[in-house]
Amino acid sequence: MREVAKRVFAGEYRESDLMVKDGEDEFSPSYVITPTGERCNRLFIVGVLTEVQDIGESSELYRARISDPTGTFLAYAGNFQPEANRFLSEIEPPSFVALSGKANIYEPDENTAIASIRPEIIKLSNETERDRWIVRTAQLTLERLSDIDKDVRDHYDTDRKKYQDMVKKALEVVIEEVENDVTESNKRLNIEEGYVSDSPSNDVGEEDPDEVKDDRKDIGPKDIVNDEDKEPKENTEDSDEDNKEDKDESKEVEEWDFSNI
Amino acid sequence: MVDKVNEAFDRAIRSLENVDENKIRKELEELILNYKVPVDQAVTTVVRKYGGEFNQSLERRKIISIGDEERGVNVVGRILSKNERDIVVEGEERKVFSGTIADDSGAINFTSWKEFPFQKGDVVKINNAYTREWRDQLELQIGDYTDLQKGQDDSVAELKELTSPKKVSVNDVGDVYAAEVEATIVDIQEGSGLIKRCPKCNRAMRGEECQEHGDVKGNPDLRIKAILDDGLGCVQAIFPLELTEDLTDISLEDAIKKAEDALDRTVVEKEMKEIIGKTILVKGRLIGNNFLVDNFSNPKWDPKEKAKKLIEMV
């Protein structure tokens, strides 16, 4: 059976430090357990690729940062991920990408656990698909929040409020953006006249849902300007990680019996 | 879990007379909640213990509630499709009937090892059938001890209603006759793109050979084998020629030209991978392990509107 590609926000995924294995042998699948209790062997994300760096020494190893409204995913593609590797060697960030890959946790030192992704496939995407991903991920996160497994709560001491706020923040980005895009010129006029909101022209964008069209080619810097302030603050984990040599192998952080989740 | 107890209780009580209902409920609770005994076994255990005749004729099951390895299953449903084929059992030729039967709750494939004198559209009352899994899918088995009767036509929804696609999540595509699902294409499998089909059996060929008919001149065709994933489940979906052309914007003609230019058929499959990441609404049917797509469209919802609704719920 193929593993389902789970939908988790970066802000939640990056807090994960728990990895479990479904069985004893070498080929048993492993899962990253997130603070709301999602069991991820595979992930699917659509976000903004903001940075690609070749950090390999003898051979190519790309580190990519993919941003969503709640934080950044780290993806590492080496020789064992030829398709993703090729994509990352050619792409110029920023751009919208869709990625599916394997969930993983690195432990560069005792106090640091970094949840990352080994991409299987990365493709160019667009704003509409990104918005759909945010909405779907929000929906699934809220569903998980309503029923978190006790073992997961014990491990993470999951703060429901925090993840609800995270979901809200992500959804607000979807709502704001469309308004900005459609009414940009109207707004500019309104500013000159001294008022911004409550103008009837602000509702233009709501009239026609078909306005949101699928168009893969329409990817350009203008679409992601707003993402500047959404970039997560770099924390110490990242500098640690820059110092260490990123190997494409994971160390498991902890092994618990989570087979009942 | 509590639902399971209720279901078991309803079923058990129908087969019992003059019993303390509280006691029955308690025992079922213990078996199902504490010992995690499957509902069917819990019901049979309790019924047997209190001397009930496991009254099969009383118990009509909703098709959706039927599980694997069950006996004494009674359903009333409408035949959605029916095929017959000849097989040889111990040197003797027998007819085997198979198809799909549905009630208002869902659909299930069946195999009949005895004469099955009903046609597509008929309502049939099936008593004392059993189930087993066949190629990962649940099947209702009609054997020598199964009783078949014509059922009342108005006891099940019309054929048109039953065969219309039902909105489900990817996990549940096997529970309905035809499904409508929204999911994302997260991968394109090998064997997609430009393929050749055997002119005799129409099966996809490997390289220049048909597995059955050997060296033949194949007919070109396009298809996509895509993994559709909605975050809760995933399934392999097959898009036939026309849908593949629409989805990828590559016509069969284009594809043949691309392959000729590159001297390599797989360039088409590679190019088709560009649709990975797209979320679509598909209608189709699960046959075996494959979801055969009849048509697809863009999702109907507007992300902004849905985001607003979700935010209100938080």
Coordinates of C-alpha atoms in Angstrom, one line a residue:
Chain A
M1 CA 0.0 0.0 0.0
R2 CA 1.3 3.4 -0.9
E3 CA 1.7 5.9 1.9
V4 CA -0.7 8.8 1.9
A5 CA 0.8 12.2 1.4
K6 CA -0.1 14.1 4.6
R7 CA -0.9 17.9 4.7
V8 CA 0.8 19.7 7.6
F9 CA 1.8 23.4 7.9
A10 CA 5.5 24.2 8.1
G11 CA 4.9 25.8 11.5
E12 CA 3.6 22.6 12.9
Y13 CA 6.0 20.3 11.0
R14 CA 9.1 22.1 12.2
E15 CA 8.1 21.5 15.8
S16 CA 8.1 17.8 15.3
D17 CA 10.8 15.8 17.1
L18 CA 9.3 12.4 17.3
M19 CA 9.9 9.6 14.8
V20 CA 8.5 6.1 15.1
K21 CA 9.0 2.9 13.1
D22 CA 6.2 0.6 12.0
G23 CA 8.0 -2.7 12.6
E24 CA 11.5 -3.9 13.3
D25 CA 13.3 -4.6 10.1
E26 CA 15.3 -2.2 8.0
F27 CA 12.5 -1.7 5.4
S28 CA 9.8 -0.9 7.9
P29 CA 8.3 2.5 7.2
S30 CA 9.0 5.3 9.6
Y31 CA 6.7 8.2 10.5
V32 CA 7.3 11.6 11.9
I33 CA 4.6 12.3 14.5
T34 CA 3.6 16.0 14.5
P35 CA 2.3 17.9 17.5
T36 CA -1.4 17.6 16.4
G37 CA -0.8 13.8 15.9
E38 CA -0.5 13.5 12.2
R39 CA 1.6 10.4 11.2
C40 CA 3.7 11.4 8.2
N41 CA 5.7 9.1 6.1
R42 CA 5.1 11.2 3.1
L43 CA 4.1 14.8 2.8
F44 CA 2.6 17.0 0.1
I45 CA 3.2 20.7 0.2
V46 CA 2.6 23.7 -2.1
G47 CA 4.5 26.8 -1.2
V48 CA 7.0 29.3 -2.2
L49 CA 10.5 28.1 -2.9
T50 CA 12.6 30.9 -1.5
E51 CA 16.1 29.6 -1.5
V52 CA 18.2 26.8 -3.0
Q53 CA 21.7 26.0 -2.0
D54 CA 24.2 23.3 -3.0
I55 CA 25.7 22.3 0.3
G56 CA 27.2 19.0 -0.9
E57 CA 30.9 18.5 -0.7
S58 CA 31.9 15.7 -3.0
S59 CA 28.5 15.4 -4.8
E60 CA 25.5 17.7 -5.2
L61 CA 23.3 18.0 -2.2
Y62 CA 20.7 20.7 -2.5
R63 CA 19.0 22.3 0.4
A64 CA 15.7 24.1 -0.4
R65 CA 13.5 26.3 1.7
I66 CA 9.8 26.2 0.9
S67 CA 7.8 28.8 2.7
D68 CA 4.1 28.7 3.7
P69 CA 2.3 31.3 5.8
T70 CA 3.3 29.7 9.0
G71 CA 7.0 28.9 8.5
T72 CA 9.5 27.1 6.3
F73 CA 10.0 23.6 5.2
L74 CA 13.5 22.3 4.7
A75 CA 14.0 19.9 1.8
Y76 CA 17.3 18.1 1.1
A77 CA 17.8 16.4 -2.3
G78 CA 20.9 14.4 -3.0
N79 CA 21.9 11.8 -5.6
F80 CA 19.2 9.4 -4.5
Q81 CA 16.5 12.0 -5.5
P82 CA 17.6 12.6 -9.1
E83 CA 14.4 14.2 -10.3
A84 CA 14.2 16.7 -7.5
N85 CA 17.9 17.2 -7.7
R86 CA 17.7 18.2 -11.3
F87 CA 14.8 20.5 -10.7
L88 CA 16.5 22.3 -7.9
S89 CA 19.7 22.7 -9.9
E90 CA 17.8 24.6 -12.6
I91 CA 15.1 26.6 -10.7
E92 CA 15.5 30.2 -9.9
P93 CA 13.7 31.2 -6.7
P94 CA 11.3 32.6 -5.8
S95 CA 8.6 30.5 -7.4
F96 CA 5.6 28.5 -6.4
V97 CA 6.3 24.8 -6.2
A98 CA 4.4 21.6 -5.4
L99 CA 6.5 18.9 -3.7
S100 CA 5.9 15.4 -2.4
G101 CA 8.5 13.7 -0.3
K102 CA 9.5 11.6 2.6
A103 CA 9.3 12.9 6.1
N104 CA 12.5 12.8 8.1
I105 CA 14.1 14.1 11.3
Y106 CA 17.8 15.0 11.6
E107 CA 19.5 15.2 14.9
P108 CA 22.7 17.1 14.4
D109 CA 23.4 17.2 18.2
E110 CA 21.7 16.1 21.3
N111 CA 19.5 19.2 21.7
T112 CA 18.5 19.7 18.2
A113 CA 16.0 17.9 16.1
I114 CA 15.2 19.2 12.6
A115 CA 12.2 17.9 10.8
S116 CA 12.9 17.9 7.1
I117 CA 11.8 16.4 3.8
R118 CA 13.5 14.2 1.2
P119 CA 11.7 15.3 -1.9
E120 CA 10.6 12.7 -4.4
I121 CA 9.1 15.2 -6.9
I122 CA 9.1 18.9 -7.2
K123 CA 7.2 20.8 -9.9
L124 CA 6.3 24.3 -10.6
S125 CA 2.9 25.3 -9.2
N126 CA 0.9 28.5 -9.0
E127 CA -1.0 30.7 -6.6
T128 CA -4.4 29.0 -7.0
E129 CA -2.9 25.6 -6.2
R130 CA -1.1 27.1 -3.2
D131 CA -4.3 28.7 -1.9
R132 CA -6.1 25.4 -2.3
W133 CA -3.3 23.6 -0.4
I134 CA -3.6 26.1 2.5
V135 CA -7.3 25.7 2.7
R136 CA -7.1 21.9 2.6
T137 CA -4.3 21.8 5.1
A138 CA -6.2 24.2 7.4
Q139 CA -9.2 21.9 7.2
L140 CA -7.2 18.8 8.0
T141 CA -5.3 20.5 10.8
L142 CA -8.5 21.6 12.5
E143 CA -9.9 18.1 12.2
R144 CA -6.8 16.7 13.9
L145 CA -6.9 19.4 16.6
S146 CA -10.4 18.2 17.7
D147 CA -9.0 14.8 18.6
I148 CA -5.4 14.6 19.5
D149 CA -4.1 11.2 20.7
K150 CA -3.2 11.2 24.4
D151 CA 0.4 9.9 23.8
V152 CA 1.0 12.7 21.4
R153 CA -0.4 15.3 23.8
D154 CA 1.8 13.9 26.6
H155 CA 4.9 14.1 24.4
Y156 CA 4.3 17.6 22.9
D157 CA 2.1 19.2 25.5
T158 CA 0.2 20.4 22.4
D159 CA -1.2 23.9 22.8
R160 CA -4.5 23.8 20.8
K161 CA -4.8 27.6 20.8
K162 CA -1.4 28.0 19.2
Y163 CA -2.3 25.7 16.3
Q164 CA -5.7 27.3 15.9
D165 CA -4.0 30.7 15.6
M166 CA -1.6 29.2 13.1
V167 CA -4.5 27.9 11.0
K168 CA -6.1 31.4 11.2
K169 CA -2.9 33.1 10.1
A170 CA -2.6 30.8 7.1
L171 CA -6.2 31.3 6.0
E172 CA -5.9 35.1 6.4
V173 CA -3.2 35.0 3.8
V174 CA -5.6 33.4 1.3
I175 CA -8.3 35.9 2.0
E176 CA -6.1 39.0 1.9
E177 CA -4.2 38.1 -1.3
V178 CA -7.2 37.8 -3.5
E179 CA -8.5 41.1 -2.3
N180 CA -5.1 42.7 -2.9
D181 CA -4.8 41.3 -6.4
V182 CA -8.2 42.2 -7.7
T183 CA -8.6 45.6 -6.1
E184 CA -5.1 46.9 -6.2
S185 CA -5.9 49.7 -8.6
N186 CA -9.1 50.6 -6.9
K187 CA -7.4 50.8 -3.6
R188 CA -4.8 53.1 -5.0
L189 CA -7.5 55.5 -6.1
N190 CA -9.2 55.3 -2.8
I191 CA -6.0 56.1 -0.9
E192 CA -5.7 59.3 -2.9
E193 CA -9.2 60.2 -1.9
G194 CA -8.5 59.5 1.7
Y195 CA -10.3 56.2 2.4
V196 CA -9.3 52.7 1.9
S197 CA -11.7 50.2 3.3
D198 CA -15.5 50.1 3.2
S199 CA -15.4 51.2 -0.3
P200 CA -17.9 49.3 -2.5
S201 CA -15.2 48.7 -5.1
N202 CA -13.5 46.5 -2.6
D203 CA -16.1 43.9 -3.2
V204 CA -15.3 43.5 -6.8
G205 CA -13.2 40.4 -6.2
E206 CA -16.0 38.5 -4.7
E207 CA -18.2 38.7 -7.7
D208 CA -16.6 36.1 -9.8
P209 CA -15.1 32.9 -8.5
D210 CA -13.9 32.1 -12.0
E211 CA -11.5 34.9 -11.6
V212 CA -9.2 32.4 -9.8
K213 CA -8.0 30.5 -12.8
D214 CA -5.5 27.9 -13.1
D215 CA -2.5 29.2 -14.9
R216 CA 0.8 27.6 -14.3
K217 CA 2.7 30.1 -16.5
D218 CA 1.6 33.1 -14.4
I219 CA 4.4 32.8 -11.9
G220 CA 6.4 35.9 -11.3
P221 CA 8.0 38.0 -8.6
K222 CA 4.8 40.1 -8.2
D223 CA 3.0 37.1 -6.9
I224 CA 5.2 36.7 -3.9
V225 CA 6.1 40.2 -2.9
N226 CA 3.8 39.8 0.0
D227 CA 5.6 36.9 1.3
E228 CA 8.5 39.0 2.7
D229 CA 6.8 39.6 6.0
K230 CA 5.6 36.0 6.2
E231 CA 9.1 34.6 6.2
P232 CA 9.7 32.9 9.5
K233 CA 12.4 34.3 11.7
E234 CA 15.6 32.3 11.5
N235 CA 16.3 30.6 14.7
T236 CA 19.3 29.0 16.2
E237 CA 18.4 25.6 14.8
D238 CA 19.3 26.9 11.4
S239 CA 22.8 28.2 12.3
D240 CA 23.5 24.9 14.0
E241 CA 22.4 23.2 10.9
D242 CA 24.6 25.3 8.7
N243 CA 27.6 24.2 10.6
K244 CA 27.0 20.6 10.5
E245 CA 27.4 18.4 7.5
D246 CA 24.1 17.5 6.2
K247 CA 24.0 13.9 5.5
D248 CA 21.1 12.3 3.7
E249 CA 20.5 9.9 6.4
S250 CA 18.5 10.4 9.5
K251 CA 19.0 9.5 13.0
E252 CA 15.9 8.6 14.8
V253 CA 15.2 10.8 17.7
E254 CA 13.0 8.6 19.8
E255 CA 11.3 5.4 19.3
W256 CA 8.0 4.9 20.9
D257 CA 5.3 2.4 20.3
F258 CA 2.8 4.5 18.5
S259 CA 1.2 1.7 16.6
N260 CA -2.2 2.5 18.1
I261 CA -2.3 6.0 16.7
Chain B
M1 CA -17.2 2.9 19.3
V2 CA -20.5 3.7 21.0
D3 CA -22.1 3.5 17.6
K4 CA -20.8 0.0 17.2
V5 CA -22.4 -1.0 20.5
N6 CA -25.7 0.5 19.4
E7 CA -25.5 -1.3 16.1
A8 CA -24.6 -4.6 17.8
F9 CA -27.4 -4.1 20.3
D10 CA -30.0 -3.5 17.6
R11 CA -28.9 -6.6 15.8
A12 CA -28.7 -8.8 18.8
I13 CA -32.1 -7.8 20.2
R14 CA -33.8 -8.7 16.9
S15 CA -32.7 -12.3 17.4
L16 CA -33.6 -12.6 21.0
E17 CA -36.8 -12.9 23.0
N18 CA -37.6 -12.2 26.7
V19 CA -34.2 -11.0 27.7
D20 CA -33.0 -8.2 30.0
E21 CA -32.0 -5.6 27.5
N22 CA -29.6 -3.8 29.9
K23 CA -27.8 -7.0 30.4
I24 CA -27.4 -7.6 26.7
R25 CA -26.1 -4.0 26.2
K26 CA -23.6 -4.4 29.1
E27 CA -22.2 -7.6 27.7
L28 CA -21.9 -6.2 24.2
E29 CA -20.2 -3.1 25.6
E30 CA -17.7 -5.3 27.4
L31 CA -16.9 -7.4 24.3
I32 CA -16.7 -4.5 21.9
L33 CA -15.3 -1.7 24.0
N34 CA -13.0 -3.6 26.4
Y35 CA -12.0 -6.6 24.4
K36 CA -12.3 -5.0 20.9
V37 CA -14.2 -8.0 19.6
P38 CA -15.6 -7.3 16.1
V39 CA -19.3 -6.4 16.1
D40 CA -20.4 -9.5 14.2
Q41 CA -18.7 -11.9 16.6
A42 CA -20.0 -10.0 19.6
V43 CA -23.5 -10.3 18.3
T44 CA -23.3 -14.0 17.6
T45 CA -21.7 -14.6 20.9
V46 CA -24.4 -12.9 22.9
V47 CA -27.2 -14.3 20.8
R48 CA -25.8 -17.8 21.2
K49 CA -25.4 -17.4 24.9
Y50 CA -29.0 -16.3 25.5
G51 CA -30.3 -19.1 23.4
G52 CA -31.5 -17.0 20.5
E53 CA -31.9 -18.6 17.1
F54 CA -29.6 -16.4 15.1
N55 CA -32.6 -15.2 13.1
Q56 CA -31.1 -14.5 9.8
S57 CA -34.2 -13.8 7.9
L58 CA -35.0 -10.9 10.2
E59 CA -31.7 -9.2 9.8
R60 CA -31.4 -7.1 6.6
R61 CA -28.0 -5.5 6.3
K62 CA -27.1 -2.2 4.8
I63 CA -24.5 -2.9 2.2
I64 CA -22.1 -0.3 3.6
S65 CA -22.0 -2.1 6.9
I66 CA -20.9 -5.4 5.6
G67 CA -17.4 -6.5 6.5
D68 CA -14.9 -9.1 5.5
E69 CA -15.3 -12.8 6.4
E70 CA -19.0 -12.6 7.4
R71 CA -21.6 -15.3 7.1
G72 CA -25.3 -15.3 7.0
V73 CA -25.5 -12.0 5.3
N74 CA -28.9 -10.8 4.1
V75 CA -29.2 -7.8 1.7
V76 CA -31.8 -6.4 -0.6
G77 CA -30.3 -4.5 -3.5
R78 CA -30.6 -3.6 -7.1
I79 CA -28.3 -5.2 -9.7
L80 CA -26.2 -2.5 -11.3
S81 CA -24.2 -4.8 -13.6
K82 CA -24.1 -8.5 -14.3
N83 CA -21.6 -10.7 -16.3
E84 CA -21.3 -14.4 -16.7
R85 CA -18.4 -16.6 -17.6
D86 CA -17.7 -20.3 -17.8
I87 CA -15.2 -22.0 -15.6
V88 CA -14.1 -25.6 -15.2
V89 CA -14.3 -27.0 -11.7
E90 CA -13.0 -30.5 -11.2
G91 CA -13.4 -31.3 -14.9
E92 CA -17.0 -30.0 -14.9
E93 CA -18.0 -26.8 -16.7
R94 CA -19.9 -24.3 -14.6
K95 CA -21.3 -20.9 -15.1
V96 CA -20.2 -18.2 -12.7
F97 CA -22.0 -14.9 -12.4
S98 CA -20.5 -11.7 -11.1
G99 CA -21.4 -8.0 -11.0
T100 CA -22.3 -5.2 -8.7
I101 CA -25.3 -4.8 -6.4
A102 CA -26.3 -1.7 -4.5
D103 CA -28.7 -0.4 -1.9
D104 CA -29.2 3.2 -0.7
S105 CA -26.1 2.9 1.5
G106 CA -23.5 1.7 -1.0
A107 CA -22.5 -0.9 -3.5
I108 CA -20.7 -4.2 -3.4
N109 CA -19.4 -6.7 -6.0
F110 CA -20.8 -10.2 -6.0
T111 CA -20.0 -13.6 -7.3
S112 CA -22.7 -16.2 -7.7
W113 CA -21.7 -19.8 -7.9
K114 CA -25.2 -20.8 -8.6
E115 CA -27.8 -19.9 -11.2
F116 CA -28.5 -16.1 -11.0
P117 CA -31.7 -15.5 -12.9
F118 CA -31.8 -11.7 -12.6
Q119 CA -30.9 -8.8 -14.8
K120 CA -29.4 -5.4 -14.5
G121 CA -32.0 -3.2 -12.8
D122 CA -33.7 -6.0 -10.9
V123 CA -34.2 -5.8 -7.1
V124 CA -33.0 -9.0 -5.5
K125 CA -33.3 -10.3 -2.0
I126 CA -30.2 -12.3 -1.1
N127 CA -30.3 -14.3 2.1
N128 CA -27.5 -16.2 3.7
A129 CA -24.6 -15.0 1.6
Y130 CA -21.1 -14.7 2.8
T131 CA -18.2 -12.3 2.2
R132 CA -14.5 -12.5 1.4
E133 CA -11.9 -10.2 0.1
W134 CA -10.8 -10.7 -3.5
R135 CA -7.9 -8.5 -4.9
D136 CA -8.2 -6.1 -2.0
Q137 CA -11.9 -5.6 -2.5
L138 CA -14.8 -7.0 -0.5
E139 CA -17.1 -9.4 -2.4
L140 CA -20.5 -10.8 -1.6
Q141 CA -20.4 -14.6 -2.3
I142 CA -23.6 -16.3 -3.3
G143 CA -23.2 -20.1 -2.7
D144 CA -25.3 -23.2 -2.8
Y145 CA -26.9 -22.3 0.6
T146 CA -27.8 -18.8 -0.4
D147 CA -31.4 -18.0 -1.1
L148 CA -32.3 -15.7 -4.0
Q149 CA -35.6 -14.0 -4.5
K150 CA -36.9 -11.2 -6.5
G151 CA -37.4 -8.2 -4.2
Q152 CA -39.9 -5.4 -4.2
D153 CA -38.9 -2.9 -6.8
D154 CA -39.7 0.2 -4.7
S155 CA -37.6 -0.9 -1.7
V156 CA -34.4 0.3 -3.3
A157 CA -33.6 3.6 -5.1
E158 CA -33.8 3.8 -8.9
L159 CA -30.9 2.6 -11.1
K160 CA -30.1 6.1 -12.2
E161 CA -29.9 7.3 -8.6
L162 CA -27.7 4.4 -7.5
T163 CA -25.3 4.7 -10.4
S164 CA -24.8 8.4 -10.1
P165 CA -21.4 9.4 -8.7
K166 CA -21.4 9.9 -4.9
K167 CA -19.2 12.5 -3.3
V168 CA -16.7 10.6 -1.1
S169 CA -13.1 10.9 0.1
V170 CA -10.4 8.9 -1.6
N171 CA -10.5 6.3 1.1
D172 CA -14.1 5.5 0.3
V173 CA -14.2 5.2 -3.5
G174 CA -14.6 1.4 -3.1
D175 CA -17.8 1.7 -1.1
V176 CA -19.8 3.3 -3.8
Y177 CA -20.7 2.3 -7.4
A178 CA -19.4 5.5 -8.9
A179 CA -17.5 8.2 -7.0
E180 CA -16.8 11.9 -7.2
V181 CA -13.6 12.8 -5.4
E182 CA -11.5 15.9 -5.1
A183 CA -7.8 15.1 -4.8
T184 CA -4.4 16.2 -5.9
I185 CA -2.2 14.5 -8.5
V186 CA 0.9 13.8 -6.4
D187 CA 2.6 11.4 -8.8
I188 CA 2.5 10.0 -12.3
Q189 CA 3.3 6.4 -12.6
E190 CA 5.4 4.5 -15.1
G191 CA 3.3 3.3 -18.0
S192 CA 1.8 6.8 -18.5
G193 CA 2.2 8.9 -21.6
L194 CA 2.5 7.4 -25.1
I195 CA 1.9 3.6 -25.1
K196 CA 1.2 1.0 -27.6
R197 CA -1.8 -1.3 -27.5
C198 CA -2.0 -4.8 -29.0
P199 CA -4.3 -4.7 -32.0
K200 CA -5.7 -8.1 -31.0
C201 CA -6.4 -7.7 -27.3
N202 CA -6.1 -4.0 -26.8
R203 CA -3.8 -4.4 -23.8
A204 CA -0.9 -2.1 -23.2
M205 CA 2.2 -3.6 -24.6
R206 CA 5.6 -3.8 -23.0
G207 CA 8.1 -2.4 -25.5
E208 CA 7.2 -3.8 -28.9
E209 CA 5.6 -7.0 -27.6
C210 CA 2.2 -8.0 -26.3
Q211 CA 2.5 -10.4 -23.4
E212 CA -0.2 -12.6 -24.9
H213 CA 0.3 -12.2 -28.7
G214 CA 4.0 -11.6 -28.9
D215 CA 5.5 -9.5 -31.7
V216 CA 2.6 -7.3 -33.1
K217 CA 2.4 -3.9 -34.6
G218 CA 0.9 -1.9 -31.7
N219 CA -1.6 1.0 -32.0
P220 CA -0.5 4.2 -30.3
D221 CA -2.5 5.5 -27.4
L222 CA -2.2 8.0 -24.5
R223 CA -3.0 7.4 -20.9
I224 CA -2.1 8.7 -17.5
K225 CA -1.7 6.5 -14.4
A226 CA -1.8 9.2 -11.7
I227 CA -1.8 8.9 -7.9
L228 CA -4.7 10.9 -6.5
D229 CA -4.2 11.9 -2.9
D230 CA -6.5 14.0 -0.7
G231 CA -4.4 13.8 2.5
L232 CA -6.5 11.0 3.9
G233 CA -6.2 8.4 1.2
C234 CA -4.7 7.7 -2.2
V235 CA -5.6 5.7 -5.2
Q236 CA -4.1 5.1 -8.7
A237 CA -6.4 6.7 -11.3
I238 CA -6.4 5.9 -15.0
F239 CA -7.1 8.7 -17.5
P240 CA -8.0 7.5 -21.0
L241 CA -6.9 9.1 -24.2
E242 CA -9.3 12.1 -24.4
L243 CA -9.0 13.0 -20.8
T244 CA -5.3 12.7 -20.9
E245 CA -5.2 15.1 -23.9
D246 CA -7.4 17.6 -22.0
L247 CA -5.5 17.3 -18.8
T248 CA -2.0 17.7 -20.3
D249 CA -2.7 19.7 -23.4
I250 CA -0.8 17.2 -25.4
S251 CA -2.6 15.5 -28.2
L252 CA -1.9 12.0 -29.4
E253 CA -0.5 13.6 -32.6
D254 CA 1.8 15.9 -30.6
A255 CA 2.9 13.0 -28.5
I256 CA 3.9 10.8 -31.4
K257 CA 5.8 13.7 -32.9
K258 CA 7.6 14.5 -29.6
A259 CA 8.5 10.8 -29.3
E260 CA 9.8 10.6 -32.9
D261 CA 11.9 13.8 -32.5
A262 CA 13.5 12.5 -29.3
L263 CA 13.7 8.9 -30.5
D264 CA 12.3 8.1 -27.2
R265 CA 8.7 7.4 -26.2
T266 CA 9.2 8.2 -22.5
V267 CA 9.7 11.9 -23.2
V268 CA 5.9 12.1 -23.3
E269 CA 5.5 10.6 -19.8
K270 CA 8.2 13.0 -18.5
E271 CA 6.4 16.0 -19.9
M272 CA 3.1 14.9 -18.5
K273 CA 4.6 15.0 -15.1
E274 CA 4.2 18.8 -15.2
I275 CA 0.6 18.3 -14.0
I276 CA 1.8 17.0 -10.7
G277 CA 0.5 19.2 -7.9
K278 CA -2.8 20.0 -9.6
T279 CA -6.0 19.5 -7.6
I280 CA -8.9 18.2 -9.6
L281 CA -12.4 16.9 -9.2
V282 CA -12.8 13.5 -10.8
K283 CA -15.8 11.2 -11.4
G284 CA -15.3 7.5 -12.1
R285 CA -15.3 4.0 -10.7
L286 CA -12.9 1.8 -8.8
I287 CA -12.3 -1.4 -10.6
G288 CA -9.9 -3.7 -8.8
N289 CA -7.2 -1.3 -7.6
N290 CA -7.6 1.3 -10.3
F291 CA -9.9 4.2 -10.3
L292 CA -11.1 4.6 -13.9
V293 CA -11.8 8.2 -14.6
D294 CA -14.9 9.1 -16.6
N295 CA -14.4 12.9 -16.5
F296 CA -12.6 15.6 -14.5
S297 CA -13.0 19.3 -13.9
N298 CA -11.4 22.0 -11.8
P299 CA -12.6 22.1 -8.1
K300 CA -15.8 24.2 -7.8
W301 CA -14.9 26.1 -4.7
D302 CA -13.2 29.4 -4.4
P303 CA -10.3 29.3 -1.9
K304 CA -11.0 32.7 -0.5
E305 CA -14.7 31.9 0.3
K306 CA -13.8 28.6 1.9
A307 CA -11.0 30.2 3.9
K308 CA -13.5 32.7 5.2
K309 CA -15.9 30.0 6.2
L310 CA -13.2 28.0 7.9
I311 CA -11.9 31.0 9.9
E312 CA -15.4 31.5 11.3
M313 CA -15.3 27.9 12.6
V314 CA -12.0 28.3 14.4

